[in-house]
Amino acid sequence: MMNESRLKYIFYIASASLLIMMLFLSKNAGISCDEVLHYDHSVSVYNYFATNGADKSALNTPVTNLKYYGQSYDDITTFLIKWFSIDDVYRFRHITSSFSGWLAIFITALFAIWLSGYGTGIIVLVLYAVSPTFFGHSLNNLKDIPFALSYISAIFFLLKFLKQGKEKNLLNLILIVLSVSFAISIRAGGLILICYSFLFILLHYLFKYFRENEFDLSEFRTKFLFLTGMSIVSWFLSILIWPYALQSPIKNVIESYKIMAHFPSTFRQIFEGTVQWSDQMPWYYLPKSMLITIPFVVLTGLVLFFCFFRVKNNPESTFQFALILFTILFPLFFVVYEKSNVYSSWRQFLFLYPGLVLISANGFYYCYKSLIIKHMKWGLIILIIVLSIHPLRFMVDNPRFYYLYYNQFTGGLKSAYGNYETDYYYVSQTAASEWLINYLNDKNTEEKIKVKATYSVAWQFRKHPEIETSYFRYEEKSMSDWDYAIVTNRYIPPYKLKNKIWPPEDALHIVYADGVPICAVTKRKSKDDYLGYVALNEGKNEAAVAYFENAVKINDRDEMIFYNFAAALYNTGKYQKADSVLNKGLEINPYFEPILMYLGNIATSRSKIDEAIGYYERVIKANKKYFEAYVSLAELLIERDVEKSRNLLRNCLEMNPKYKPAIIAMADTYRRTNPDIAKKYDELAEKIE
């Protein structure tokens, strides 16, 4: 094996080359949806300090809940943007994000070197270089990537602190403080590192006692006091640029941790081919998301570690690796046990990836050491190269969409399409916006143009005042005024994705990743769908029908048009045609809740109870949080099965305790049999506005 001095030389050249490559790649990174939110909030944080606390917008975030995030890396980046009058805000953000990603990689590699030498450090660099998910997020994720940096740094320096015994290393103590405070300042969940500190010191001295049969109370007391002091200092430093925490440094930080552990906002997303709510995912959502997106080469290294690491021969290393594995596994078990609200694949748990890469790299290292025959050693190197081809090919072919990678367990991105989320971060909107800007420039039109998008593209069009941009929900696109639309495949029903109903056949431009459509640019051919919706709201039903009749001739792939068309038809007494229109809408999307609900209500009004029950059950199956369906179904079941009716309402109220119609409906189930209980529910309903 090559000597350490030569490996050291290779390691630092490779590290520098990786930094240059990441900074270069960052210039073409797309803008994510989180970036828009966090940048806007960081501006509020900047204004808070710039006005000495007079501007309190950073403390008022009822929709985004961002006051509970320290998001210090976002804030520091924005401070630099303001101080140095940087014009290209997101380009600079992507540079700083990439730098934090590289630092996470570099610290992990140094950790590996400390454990087993420069050869393992080089393997770490290689594994990261072919890790599309982590690499992709490193280009534009100023929250999860810096947190991953702080997490692995704190663990590294904590283990070094424990190993140094009575030796005092001031630099190491400072690095622990900076790492822990940095973690807390990004997310309150960083508090777990303080817990780790005290747990690790206890385990360290227990391990030392059982191994050496001695216990140095003086050394233990000194380290314990050091950790206590470092924890206090870390807590203090973590809140310095966090407005909400500054209001109450202990109470608000703890409150933030509790809220982050059970994030209040929930989202619908595709998992295993169905649409599910983020707070109702199966327990294995997180581990499976990791398993199907982490490259095989990294997973192979993990398997090799458990096959070739010799516990008996390495008691001290065993203890160190046990602690590292604990920092990986504990958060996973905690999330499963707590049934936490998880979404966007495993983005929020990217902080576990450095530890996984560290273990994986050591797996290859110990396997290499165990092989005696030279040809077998070369075989291991060839194995690493072969396993790296799949993720590397994806990265070469999709330079702007690394984070969309799926491994061979799903058959790659093409097979994952429609079964799992792809562009959940809306990164492709940047490429689509660039194309549309060039397209409109070539048309050289002087008219005011309205562009709608499924997430804000205001920054992308900032230099084009003639273009008005705004947000719309994909399913409601026919109900707003626009000329061009930019739509990602987030929130598109799996049925439409798998049956190629989306993207539309007449799309002007489609953004692809690995042959899969992830964003479409469309031009509106007619505004009859919008005019029909306006007429419907104004009670001009005959006019609405005329508009919708024209609209479906031009666009017969939008279920919302058929829904509104049916409403206009019913209002004009054309019931049979309305039924036909609704069923046509279900052909486009059999799981479209508004149509299913409408058909249920129609069946109820016609006393077709069994048919109505069927529709309401389909609504609930399609969307477990469509609360109106619970009430309507429960009302139909009162006479048939009152207990089933109550259970439905209990399920509804468990998800939404303040849903007044469900409380009233629950009271109705008791009115004849138990008026006292009914009265209590009525009183509860009266308290809700």
CSV table of C-alpha atoms in Angstrom, one decimal, residues 478 524-556 560-562 564-566 568-569 572 574 577 581:
chain,number,residue,atom,x,y,z
A,478,SER,CA,-57.8,27.1,-14.9
A,524,ARG,CA,-52.4,29.3,-22.8
A,525,LYS,CA,-54.4,28.9,-26.0
A,526,SER,CA,-57.6,30.2,-24.6
A,527,LYS,CA,-58.9,31.9,-21.4
A,528,ASP,CA,-62.4,30.4,-21.8
A,529,ASP,CA,-61.7,28.2,-18.8
A,530,TYR,CA,-60.9,31.2,-16.6
A,531,LEU,CA,-63.7,33.3,-18.0
A,532,GLY,CA,-66.1,30.4,-17.4
A,533,TYR,CA,-64.9,30.3,-13.8
A,534,VAL,CA,-65.4,34.0,-13.4
A,535,ALA,CA,-68.9,33.8,-14.9
A,536,LEU,CA,-69.8,30.9,-12.6
A,537,ASN,CA,-68.8,32.9,-9.5
A,538,GLU,CA,-70.9,35.8,-10.7
A,539,GLY,CA,-73.9,33.6,-11.1
A,540,LYS,CA,-73.9,33.9,-14.9
A,541,ASN,CA,-74.4,30.2,-15.4
A,542,GLU,CA,-75.5,30.2,-19.1
A,543,ALA,CA,-72.4,32.2,-20.0
A,544,ALA,CA,-70.2,29.9,-17.9
A,545,VAL,CA,-71.6,26.9,-19.7
A,546,ALA,CA,-70.8,28.4,-23.1
A,547,TYR,CA,-67.2,29.3,-22.0
A,548,PHE,CA,-66.6,25.8,-20.6
A,549,GLU,CA,-67.9,24.1,-23.7
A,550,ASN,CA,-65.3,25.9,-25.7
A,551,ALA,CA,-62.6,25.3,-23.0
A,552,VAL,CA,-62.9,21.5,-23.0
A,553,LYS,CA,-62.6,21.5,-26.8
A,554,ILE,CA,-59.2,23.1,-26.4
A,555,ASN,CA,-58.1,21.4,-23.1
A,556,ASP,CA,-59.6,18.1,-22.2
A,560,MET,CA,-60.9,21.2,-12.6
A,561,ILE,CA,-62.4,22.5,-15.8
A,562,PHE,CA,-64.9,19.6,-15.9
A,564,ASN,CA,-66.6,23.8,-12.7
A,565,PHE,CA,-68.3,23.0,-16.0
A,566,ALA,CA,-70.5,20.5,-14.1
A,568,ALA,CA,-72.6,25.5,-14.2
A,569,LEU,CA,-74.6,22.7,-15.8
A,572,THR,CA,-78.9,25.5,-15.3
A,574,LYS,CA,-78.8,20.1,-17.1
A,577,LYS,CA,-75.0,16.3,-19.0
A,581,VAL,CA,-69.0,15.9,-17.5
